[in-house]
Short mmCIF file of N, CA and C and ligand atoms in Angstrom, two decimals:
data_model
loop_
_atom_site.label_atom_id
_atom_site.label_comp_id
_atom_site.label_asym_id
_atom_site.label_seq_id
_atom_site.Cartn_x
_atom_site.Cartn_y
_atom_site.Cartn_z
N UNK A 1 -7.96 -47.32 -19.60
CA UNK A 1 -8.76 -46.83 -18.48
C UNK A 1 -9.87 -45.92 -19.00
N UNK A 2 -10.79 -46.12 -18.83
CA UNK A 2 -12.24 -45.29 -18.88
C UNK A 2 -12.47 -44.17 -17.63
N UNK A 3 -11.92 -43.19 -18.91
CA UNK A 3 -12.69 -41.73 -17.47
C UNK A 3 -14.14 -41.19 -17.86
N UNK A 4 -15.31 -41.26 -17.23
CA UNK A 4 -16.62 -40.70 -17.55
C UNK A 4 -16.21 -39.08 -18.11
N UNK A 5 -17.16 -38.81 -19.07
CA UNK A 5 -17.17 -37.59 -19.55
C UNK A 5 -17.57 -36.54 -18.38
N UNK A 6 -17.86 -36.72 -17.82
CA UNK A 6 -18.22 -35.58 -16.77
C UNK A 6 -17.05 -35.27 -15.87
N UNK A 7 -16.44 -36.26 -15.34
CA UNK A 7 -14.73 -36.31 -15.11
C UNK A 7 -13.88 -35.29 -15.95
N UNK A 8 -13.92 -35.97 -17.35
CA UNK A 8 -13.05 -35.13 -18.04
C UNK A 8 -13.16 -33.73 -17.93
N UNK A 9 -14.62 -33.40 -17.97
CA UNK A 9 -14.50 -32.00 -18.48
C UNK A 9 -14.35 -31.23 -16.67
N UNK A 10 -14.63 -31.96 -15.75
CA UNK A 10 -14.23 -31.45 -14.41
C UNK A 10 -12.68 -31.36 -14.51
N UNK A 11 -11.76 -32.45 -15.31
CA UNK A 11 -10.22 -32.68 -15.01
C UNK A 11 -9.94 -30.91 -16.19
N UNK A 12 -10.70 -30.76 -16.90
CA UNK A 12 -10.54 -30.11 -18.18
C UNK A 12 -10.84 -28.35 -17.36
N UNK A 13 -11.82 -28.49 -16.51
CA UNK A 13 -12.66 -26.96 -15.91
C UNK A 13 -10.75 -26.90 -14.80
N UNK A 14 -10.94 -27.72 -13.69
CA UNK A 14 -9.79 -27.17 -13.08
C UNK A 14 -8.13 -26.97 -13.46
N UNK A 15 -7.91 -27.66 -14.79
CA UNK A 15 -6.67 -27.05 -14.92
C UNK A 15 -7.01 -26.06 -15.91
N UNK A 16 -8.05 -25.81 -16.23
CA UNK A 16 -7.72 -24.27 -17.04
C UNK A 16 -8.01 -23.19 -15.96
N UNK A 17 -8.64 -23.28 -14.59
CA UNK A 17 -8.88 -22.38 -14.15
C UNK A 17 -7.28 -22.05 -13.23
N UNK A 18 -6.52 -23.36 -12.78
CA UNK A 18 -5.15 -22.99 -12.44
C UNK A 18 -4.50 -22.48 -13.44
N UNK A 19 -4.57 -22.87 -14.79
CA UNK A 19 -3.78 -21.50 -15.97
C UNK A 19 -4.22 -20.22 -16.13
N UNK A 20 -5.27 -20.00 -15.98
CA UNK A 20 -6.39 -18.51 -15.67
C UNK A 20 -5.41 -18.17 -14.52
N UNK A 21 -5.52 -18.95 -13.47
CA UNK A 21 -5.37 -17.74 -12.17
C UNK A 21 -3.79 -17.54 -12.46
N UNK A 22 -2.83 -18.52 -13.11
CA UNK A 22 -1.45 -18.59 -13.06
C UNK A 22 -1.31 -17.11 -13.84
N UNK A 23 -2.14 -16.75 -14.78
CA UNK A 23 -1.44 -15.82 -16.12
C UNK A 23 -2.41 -14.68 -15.76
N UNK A 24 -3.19 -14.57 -14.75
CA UNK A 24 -3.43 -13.14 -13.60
C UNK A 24 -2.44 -12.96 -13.26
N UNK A 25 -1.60 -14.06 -12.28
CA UNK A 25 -0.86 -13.42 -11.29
C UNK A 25 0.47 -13.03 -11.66
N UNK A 26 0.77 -13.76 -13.13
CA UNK A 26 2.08 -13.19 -13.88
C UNK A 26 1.92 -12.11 -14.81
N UNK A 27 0.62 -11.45 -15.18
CA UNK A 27 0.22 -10.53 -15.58
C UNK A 27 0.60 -9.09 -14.50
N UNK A 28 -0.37 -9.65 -13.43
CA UNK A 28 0.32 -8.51 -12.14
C UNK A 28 1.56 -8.34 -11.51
N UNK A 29 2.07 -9.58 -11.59
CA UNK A 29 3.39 -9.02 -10.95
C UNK A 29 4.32 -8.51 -12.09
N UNK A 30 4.26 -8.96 -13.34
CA UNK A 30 5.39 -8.45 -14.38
C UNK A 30 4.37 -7.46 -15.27
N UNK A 31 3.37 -7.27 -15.47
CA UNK A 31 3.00 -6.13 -15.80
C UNK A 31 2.14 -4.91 -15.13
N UNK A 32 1.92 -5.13 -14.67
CA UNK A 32 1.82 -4.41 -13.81
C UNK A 32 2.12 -3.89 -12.35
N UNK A 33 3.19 -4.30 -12.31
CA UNK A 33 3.91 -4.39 -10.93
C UNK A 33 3.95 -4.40 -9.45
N UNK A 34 2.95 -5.31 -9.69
CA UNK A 34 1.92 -5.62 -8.42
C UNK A 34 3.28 -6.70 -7.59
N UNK A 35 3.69 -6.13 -6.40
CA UNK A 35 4.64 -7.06 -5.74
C UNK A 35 4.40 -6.86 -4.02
N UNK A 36 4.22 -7.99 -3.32
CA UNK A 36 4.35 -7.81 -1.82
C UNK A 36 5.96 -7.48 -1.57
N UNK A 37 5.06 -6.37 -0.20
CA UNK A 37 6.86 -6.09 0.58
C UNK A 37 7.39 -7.23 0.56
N UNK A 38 8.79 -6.55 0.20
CA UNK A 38 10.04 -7.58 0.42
C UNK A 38 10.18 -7.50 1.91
N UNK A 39 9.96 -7.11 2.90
CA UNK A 39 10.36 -7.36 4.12
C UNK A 39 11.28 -7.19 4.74
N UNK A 40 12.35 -6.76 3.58
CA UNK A 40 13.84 -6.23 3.97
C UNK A 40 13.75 -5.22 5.20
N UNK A 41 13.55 -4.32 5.71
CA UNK A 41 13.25 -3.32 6.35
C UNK A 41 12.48 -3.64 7.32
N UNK A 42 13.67 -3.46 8.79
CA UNK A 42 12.71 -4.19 9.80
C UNK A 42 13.62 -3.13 10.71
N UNK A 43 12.66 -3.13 11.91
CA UNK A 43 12.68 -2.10 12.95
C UNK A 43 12.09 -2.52 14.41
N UNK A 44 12.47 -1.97 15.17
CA UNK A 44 11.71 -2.49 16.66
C UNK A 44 10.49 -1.96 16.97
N UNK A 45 9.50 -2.60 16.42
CA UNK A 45 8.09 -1.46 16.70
C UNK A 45 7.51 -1.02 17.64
N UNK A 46 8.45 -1.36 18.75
CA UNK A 46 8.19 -0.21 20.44
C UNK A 46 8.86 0.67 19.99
N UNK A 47 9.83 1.18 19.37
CA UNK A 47 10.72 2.09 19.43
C UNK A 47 10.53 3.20 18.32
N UNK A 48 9.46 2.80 17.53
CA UNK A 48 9.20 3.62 16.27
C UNK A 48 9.22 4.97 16.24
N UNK A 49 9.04 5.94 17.40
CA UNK A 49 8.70 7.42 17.58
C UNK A 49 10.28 7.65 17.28
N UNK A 50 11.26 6.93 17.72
CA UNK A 50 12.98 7.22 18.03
C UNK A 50 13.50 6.73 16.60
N UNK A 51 12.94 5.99 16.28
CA UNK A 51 13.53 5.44 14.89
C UNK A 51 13.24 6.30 13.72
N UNK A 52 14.71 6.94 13.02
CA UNK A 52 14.49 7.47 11.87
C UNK A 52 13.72 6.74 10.65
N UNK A 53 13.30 7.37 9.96
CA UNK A 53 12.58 8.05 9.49
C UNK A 53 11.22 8.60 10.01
N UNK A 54 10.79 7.42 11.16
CA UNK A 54 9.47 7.67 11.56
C UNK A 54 9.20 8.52 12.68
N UNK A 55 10.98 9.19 13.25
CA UNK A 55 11.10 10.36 14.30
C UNK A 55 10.07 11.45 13.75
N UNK A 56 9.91 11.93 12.47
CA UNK A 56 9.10 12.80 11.78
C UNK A 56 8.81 12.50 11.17
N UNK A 57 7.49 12.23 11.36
CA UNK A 57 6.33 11.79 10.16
C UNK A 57 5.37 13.07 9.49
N UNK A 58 5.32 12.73 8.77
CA UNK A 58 4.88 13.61 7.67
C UNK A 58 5.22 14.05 6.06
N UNK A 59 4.54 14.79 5.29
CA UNK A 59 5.05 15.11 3.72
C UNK A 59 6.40 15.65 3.57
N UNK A 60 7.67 15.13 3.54
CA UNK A 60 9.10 15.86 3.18
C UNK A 60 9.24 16.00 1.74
N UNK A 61 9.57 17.02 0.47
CA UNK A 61 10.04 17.24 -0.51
C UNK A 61 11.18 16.66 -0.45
N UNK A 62 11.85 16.20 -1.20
CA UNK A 62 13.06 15.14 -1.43
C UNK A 62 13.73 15.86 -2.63
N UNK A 63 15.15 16.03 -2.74
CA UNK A 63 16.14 16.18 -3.81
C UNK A 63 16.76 15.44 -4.15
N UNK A 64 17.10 15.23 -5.25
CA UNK A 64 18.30 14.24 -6.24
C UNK A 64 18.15 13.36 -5.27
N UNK A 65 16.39 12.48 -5.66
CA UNK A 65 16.03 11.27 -5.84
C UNK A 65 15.40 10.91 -7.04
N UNK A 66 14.82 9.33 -7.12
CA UNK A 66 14.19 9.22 -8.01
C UNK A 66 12.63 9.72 -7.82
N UNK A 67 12.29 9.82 -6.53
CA UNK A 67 11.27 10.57 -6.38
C UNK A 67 11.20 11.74 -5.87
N UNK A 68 9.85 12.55 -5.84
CA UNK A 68 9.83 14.37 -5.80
C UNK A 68 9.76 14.23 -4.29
N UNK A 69 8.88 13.07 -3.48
CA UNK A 69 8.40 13.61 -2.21
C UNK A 69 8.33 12.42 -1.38
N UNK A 70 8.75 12.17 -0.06
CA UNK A 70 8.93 11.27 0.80
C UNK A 70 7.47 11.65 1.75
N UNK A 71 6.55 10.66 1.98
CA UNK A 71 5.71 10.25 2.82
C UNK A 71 5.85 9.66 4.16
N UNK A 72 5.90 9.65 5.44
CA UNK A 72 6.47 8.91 6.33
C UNK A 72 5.01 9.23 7.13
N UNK A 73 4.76 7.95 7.22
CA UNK A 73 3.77 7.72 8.18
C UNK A 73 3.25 6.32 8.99
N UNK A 74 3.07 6.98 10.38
CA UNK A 74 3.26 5.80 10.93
C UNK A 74 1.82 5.69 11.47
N UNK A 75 1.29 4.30 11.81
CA UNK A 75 0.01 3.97 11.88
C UNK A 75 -0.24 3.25 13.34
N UNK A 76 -1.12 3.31 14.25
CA UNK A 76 -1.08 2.92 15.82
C UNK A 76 -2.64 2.66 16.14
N UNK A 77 -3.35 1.94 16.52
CA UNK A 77 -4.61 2.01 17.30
C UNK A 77 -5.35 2.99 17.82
N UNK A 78 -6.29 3.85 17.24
CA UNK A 78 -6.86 3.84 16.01
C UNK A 78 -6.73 5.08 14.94
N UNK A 79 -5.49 5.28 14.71
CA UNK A 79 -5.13 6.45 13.78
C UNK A 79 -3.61 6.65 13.43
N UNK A 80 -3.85 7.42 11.95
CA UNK A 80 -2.33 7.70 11.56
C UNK A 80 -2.16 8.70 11.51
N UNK A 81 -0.29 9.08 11.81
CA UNK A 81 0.33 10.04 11.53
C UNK A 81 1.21 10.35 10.41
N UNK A 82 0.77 11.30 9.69
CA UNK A 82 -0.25 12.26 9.98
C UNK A 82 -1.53 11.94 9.58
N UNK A 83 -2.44 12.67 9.81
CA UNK A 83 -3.91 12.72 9.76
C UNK A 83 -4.06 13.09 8.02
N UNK A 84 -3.35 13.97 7.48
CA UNK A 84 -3.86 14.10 6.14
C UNK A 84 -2.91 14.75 5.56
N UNK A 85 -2.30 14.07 4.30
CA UNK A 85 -1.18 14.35 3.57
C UNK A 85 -1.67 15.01 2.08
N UNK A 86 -1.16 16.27 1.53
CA UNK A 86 -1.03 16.73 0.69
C UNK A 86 -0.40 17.05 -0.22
N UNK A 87 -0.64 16.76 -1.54
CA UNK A 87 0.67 16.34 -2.72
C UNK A 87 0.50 16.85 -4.07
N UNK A 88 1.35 17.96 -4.73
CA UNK A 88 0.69 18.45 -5.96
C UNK A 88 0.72 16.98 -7.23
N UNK A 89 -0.22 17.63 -8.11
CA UNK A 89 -0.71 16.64 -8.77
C UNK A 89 0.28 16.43 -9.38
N UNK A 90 0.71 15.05 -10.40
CA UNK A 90 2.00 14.48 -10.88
C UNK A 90 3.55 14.08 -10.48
N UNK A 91 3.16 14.28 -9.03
CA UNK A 91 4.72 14.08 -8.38
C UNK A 91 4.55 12.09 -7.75
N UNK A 92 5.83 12.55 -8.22
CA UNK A 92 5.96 10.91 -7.71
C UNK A 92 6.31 10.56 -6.19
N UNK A 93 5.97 10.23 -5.41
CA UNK A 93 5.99 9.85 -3.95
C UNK A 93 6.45 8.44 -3.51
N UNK A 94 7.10 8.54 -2.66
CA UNK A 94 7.65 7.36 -1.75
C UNK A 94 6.93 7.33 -0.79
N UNK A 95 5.79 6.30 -0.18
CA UNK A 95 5.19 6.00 0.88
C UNK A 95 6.09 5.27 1.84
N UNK A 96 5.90 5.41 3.19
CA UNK A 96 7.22 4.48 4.02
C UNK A 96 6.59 4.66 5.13
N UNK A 97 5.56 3.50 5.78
CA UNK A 97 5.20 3.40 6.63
C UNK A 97 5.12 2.31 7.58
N UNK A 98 4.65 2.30 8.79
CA UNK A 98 4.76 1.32 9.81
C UNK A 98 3.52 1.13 10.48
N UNK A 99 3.73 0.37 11.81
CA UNK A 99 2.64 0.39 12.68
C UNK A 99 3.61 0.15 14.11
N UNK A 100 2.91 1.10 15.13
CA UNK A 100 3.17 0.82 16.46
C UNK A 100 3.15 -0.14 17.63
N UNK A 101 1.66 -0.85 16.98
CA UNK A 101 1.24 -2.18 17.54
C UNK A 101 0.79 -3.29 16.91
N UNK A 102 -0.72 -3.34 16.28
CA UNK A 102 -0.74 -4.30 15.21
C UNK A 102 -0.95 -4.62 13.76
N UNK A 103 -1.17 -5.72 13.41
CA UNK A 103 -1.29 -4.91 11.90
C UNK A 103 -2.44 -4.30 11.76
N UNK A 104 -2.15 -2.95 10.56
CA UNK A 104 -2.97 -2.68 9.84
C UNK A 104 -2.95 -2.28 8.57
N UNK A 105 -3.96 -1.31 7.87
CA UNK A 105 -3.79 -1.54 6.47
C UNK A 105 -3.68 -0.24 6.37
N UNK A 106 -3.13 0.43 5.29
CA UNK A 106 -2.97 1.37 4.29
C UNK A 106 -3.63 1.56 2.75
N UNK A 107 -4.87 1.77 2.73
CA UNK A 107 -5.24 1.95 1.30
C UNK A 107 -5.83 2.65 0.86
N UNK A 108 -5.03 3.65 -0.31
CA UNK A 108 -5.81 4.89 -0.34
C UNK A 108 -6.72 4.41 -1.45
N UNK A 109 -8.00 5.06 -0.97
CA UNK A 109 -9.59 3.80 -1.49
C UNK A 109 -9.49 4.66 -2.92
N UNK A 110 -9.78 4.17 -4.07
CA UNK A 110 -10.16 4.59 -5.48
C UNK A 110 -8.54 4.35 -6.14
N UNK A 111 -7.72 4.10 -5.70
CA UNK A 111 -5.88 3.88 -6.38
C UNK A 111 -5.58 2.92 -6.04
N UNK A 112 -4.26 2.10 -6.58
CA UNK A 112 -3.30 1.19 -6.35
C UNK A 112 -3.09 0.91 -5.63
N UNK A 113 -2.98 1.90 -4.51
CA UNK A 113 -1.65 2.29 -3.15
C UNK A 113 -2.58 1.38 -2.12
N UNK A 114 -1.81 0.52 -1.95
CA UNK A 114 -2.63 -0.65 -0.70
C UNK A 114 -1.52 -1.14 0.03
N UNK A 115 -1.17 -1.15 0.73
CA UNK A 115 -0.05 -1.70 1.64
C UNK A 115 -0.63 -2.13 3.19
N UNK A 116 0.08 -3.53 3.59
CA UNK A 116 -0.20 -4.06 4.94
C UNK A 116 0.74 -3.20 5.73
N UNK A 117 0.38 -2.74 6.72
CA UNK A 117 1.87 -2.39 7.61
C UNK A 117 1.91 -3.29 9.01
N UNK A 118 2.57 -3.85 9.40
CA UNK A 118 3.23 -5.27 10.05
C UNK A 118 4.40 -4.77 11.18
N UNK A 119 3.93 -4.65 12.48
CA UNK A 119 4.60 -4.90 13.37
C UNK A 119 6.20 -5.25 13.32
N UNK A 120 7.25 -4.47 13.12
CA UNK A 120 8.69 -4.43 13.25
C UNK A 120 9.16 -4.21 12.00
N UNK A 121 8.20 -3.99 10.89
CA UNK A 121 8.48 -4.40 9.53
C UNK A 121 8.25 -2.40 9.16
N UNK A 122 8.67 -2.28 7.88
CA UNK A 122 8.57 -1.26 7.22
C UNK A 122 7.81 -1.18 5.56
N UNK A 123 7.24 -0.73 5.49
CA UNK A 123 6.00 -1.04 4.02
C UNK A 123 6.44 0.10 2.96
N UNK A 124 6.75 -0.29 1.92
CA UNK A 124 6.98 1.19 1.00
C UNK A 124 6.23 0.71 -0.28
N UNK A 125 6.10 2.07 -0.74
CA UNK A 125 5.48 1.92 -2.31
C UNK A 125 6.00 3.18 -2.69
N UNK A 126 6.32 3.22 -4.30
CA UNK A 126 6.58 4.15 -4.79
C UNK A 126 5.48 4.56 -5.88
N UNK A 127 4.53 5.23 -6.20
CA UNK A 127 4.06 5.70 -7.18
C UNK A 127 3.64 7.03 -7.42
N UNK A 128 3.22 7.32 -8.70
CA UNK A 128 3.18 8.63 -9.10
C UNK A 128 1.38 9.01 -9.18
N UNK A 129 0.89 10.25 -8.41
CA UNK A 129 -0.70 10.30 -7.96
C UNK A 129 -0.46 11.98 -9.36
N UNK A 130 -1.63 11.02 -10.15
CA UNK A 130 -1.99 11.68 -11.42
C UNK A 130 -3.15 12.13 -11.23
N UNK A 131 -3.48 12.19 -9.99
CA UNK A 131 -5.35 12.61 -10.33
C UNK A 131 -5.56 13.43 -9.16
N UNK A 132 -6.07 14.76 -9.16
CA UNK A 132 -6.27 15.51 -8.22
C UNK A 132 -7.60 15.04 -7.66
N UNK A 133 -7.54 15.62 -6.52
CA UNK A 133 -8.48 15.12 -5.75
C UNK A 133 -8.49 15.15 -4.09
N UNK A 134 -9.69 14.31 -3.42
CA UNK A 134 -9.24 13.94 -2.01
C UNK A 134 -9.54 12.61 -2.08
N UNK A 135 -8.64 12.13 -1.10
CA UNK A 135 -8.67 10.84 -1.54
C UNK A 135 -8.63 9.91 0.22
N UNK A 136 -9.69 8.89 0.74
CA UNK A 136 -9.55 8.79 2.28
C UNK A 136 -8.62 7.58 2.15
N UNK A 137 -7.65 7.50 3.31
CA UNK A 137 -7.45 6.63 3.41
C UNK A 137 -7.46 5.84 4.28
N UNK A 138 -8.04 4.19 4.53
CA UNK A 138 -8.38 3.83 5.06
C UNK A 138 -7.53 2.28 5.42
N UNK A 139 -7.73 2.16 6.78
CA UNK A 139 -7.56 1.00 7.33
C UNK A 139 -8.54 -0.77 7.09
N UNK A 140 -7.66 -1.28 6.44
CA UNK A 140 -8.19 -2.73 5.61
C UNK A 140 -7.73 -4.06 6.35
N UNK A 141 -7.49 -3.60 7.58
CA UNK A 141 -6.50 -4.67 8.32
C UNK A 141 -7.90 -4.64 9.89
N UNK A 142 -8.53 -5.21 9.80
CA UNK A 142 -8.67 -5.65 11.03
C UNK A 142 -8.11 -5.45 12.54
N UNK A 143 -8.37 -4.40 13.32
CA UNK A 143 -7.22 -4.20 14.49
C UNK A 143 -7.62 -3.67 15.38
N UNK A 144 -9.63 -4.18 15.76
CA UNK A 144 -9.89 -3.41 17.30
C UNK A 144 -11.39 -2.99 17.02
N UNK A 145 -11.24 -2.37 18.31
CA UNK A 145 -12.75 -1.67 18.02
C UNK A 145 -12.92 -0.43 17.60
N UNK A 146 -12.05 0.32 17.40
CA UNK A 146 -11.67 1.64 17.03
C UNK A 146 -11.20 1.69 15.32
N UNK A 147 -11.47 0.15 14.25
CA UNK A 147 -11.29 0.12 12.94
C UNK A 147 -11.40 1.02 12.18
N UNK A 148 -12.91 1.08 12.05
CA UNK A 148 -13.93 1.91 11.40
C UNK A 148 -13.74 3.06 11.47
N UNK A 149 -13.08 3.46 12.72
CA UNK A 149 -13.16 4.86 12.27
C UNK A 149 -11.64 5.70 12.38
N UNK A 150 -10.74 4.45 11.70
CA UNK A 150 -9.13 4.96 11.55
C UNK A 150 -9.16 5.30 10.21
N UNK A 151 -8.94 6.80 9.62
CA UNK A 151 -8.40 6.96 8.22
C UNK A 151 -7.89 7.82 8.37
N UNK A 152 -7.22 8.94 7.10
CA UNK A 152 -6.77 9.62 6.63
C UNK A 152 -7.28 10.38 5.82
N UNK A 153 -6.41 11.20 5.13
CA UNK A 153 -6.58 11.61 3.45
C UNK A 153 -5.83 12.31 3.01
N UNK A 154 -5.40 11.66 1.96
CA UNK A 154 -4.46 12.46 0.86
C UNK A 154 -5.01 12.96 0.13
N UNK A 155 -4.60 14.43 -0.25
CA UNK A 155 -5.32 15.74 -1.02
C UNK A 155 -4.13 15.88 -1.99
N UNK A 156 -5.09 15.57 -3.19
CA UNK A 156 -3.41 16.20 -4.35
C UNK A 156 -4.02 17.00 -4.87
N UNK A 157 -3.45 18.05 -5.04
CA UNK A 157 -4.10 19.35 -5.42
C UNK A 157 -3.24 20.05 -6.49
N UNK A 158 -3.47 20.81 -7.38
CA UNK A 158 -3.05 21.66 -8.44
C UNK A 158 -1.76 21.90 -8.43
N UNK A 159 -1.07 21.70 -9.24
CA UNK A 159 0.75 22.13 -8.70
C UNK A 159 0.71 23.37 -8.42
N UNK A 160 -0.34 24.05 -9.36
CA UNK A 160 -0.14 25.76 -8.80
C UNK A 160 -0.13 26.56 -7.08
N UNK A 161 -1.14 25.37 -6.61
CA UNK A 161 -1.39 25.51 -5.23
C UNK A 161 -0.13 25.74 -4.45
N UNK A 162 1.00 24.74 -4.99
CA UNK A 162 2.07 24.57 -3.91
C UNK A 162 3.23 25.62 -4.79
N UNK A 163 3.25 26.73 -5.32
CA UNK A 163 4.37 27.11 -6.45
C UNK A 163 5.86 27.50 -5.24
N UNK A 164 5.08 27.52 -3.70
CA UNK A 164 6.77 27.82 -3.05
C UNK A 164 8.02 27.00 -3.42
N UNK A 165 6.77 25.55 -3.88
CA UNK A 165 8.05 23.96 -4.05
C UNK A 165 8.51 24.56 -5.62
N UNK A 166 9.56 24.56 -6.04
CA UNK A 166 10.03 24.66 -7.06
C UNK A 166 9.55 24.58 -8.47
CU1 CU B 1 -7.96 -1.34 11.22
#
């Protein structure tokens, strides 16, 4: 069988670009540990104000965990609670958030930390914020007319700032 050279190197361009994108995406998920929610964690998202953890939302210090500080925040049309979270620099944090009605996004803009939050579902990330700063965070999810102007901001600031925490 005769394949024209221009064929070939088209048969030749798309399977290297499916091995390119294959050894991105096994690059990110095993090295760098880029993984979508597991989804395990599901909740009635009328009921979220009553449902622990998200009864109190806000920055909690955490003991004999693997992390220093629990995040709980829950996200609703067009704003989250809380409005702006503060975290000394090098502590490792558990994010654990939701939404009230539809989806939206979680991403604190210039870092990693990007999470969908999904209607009945619960979104976590664990990482450690090495860089002081302020940092907005913003909604990446599409969800109204009130988008644009849903964010946040996380402030990590000097450990010295916070010396009451241990
Ligand atoms: Cu939005």
């Amino acid at each position: 069988m005769h394949i024209h050279k221009y064929e070939k190197w088209w048969l030749v361009f798309g399977t290297g670009t499916l091995i390119a994108f294959l050894i991105i995406i096994g690059v990110s998920a095993f090295h760098s540990g880029t993984h979508p929610n597991n989804s395990k964690w599901t909740l009635d998202y009328e009921k979220v104000d009553e449902t622990a953890p998200f009864d109190n939302p806000g920055v909690h210090k955490v003991e004999g965990k693997d992390w220093d500080y629990e995040v709980v925040l829950v996200a609703s049309a067009f704003s989250y609670n809380p409005t702006e979270i503060e975290i000394p620099v090098g502590s490792k944090v558990r994010f654990i958030a939701t939404t009230k009605d539809v989806i939206h996004g979680f991403e604190v803009a210039g870092t990693n930390i990007n999470m969908m939050l999904e209607p009945g579902y619960v979104s976590e990330q664990i990482t450690t914020v090495d860089q002081v700063g302020e940092f907005t965070i913003v909604c990446n999810e599409y969800c109204g007319v009130g988008h644009a102007m849903m964010y946040s901001t996380l402030k990590v600031v000097e450990a010295d700032d916070n010396s009451s925490h241990k």
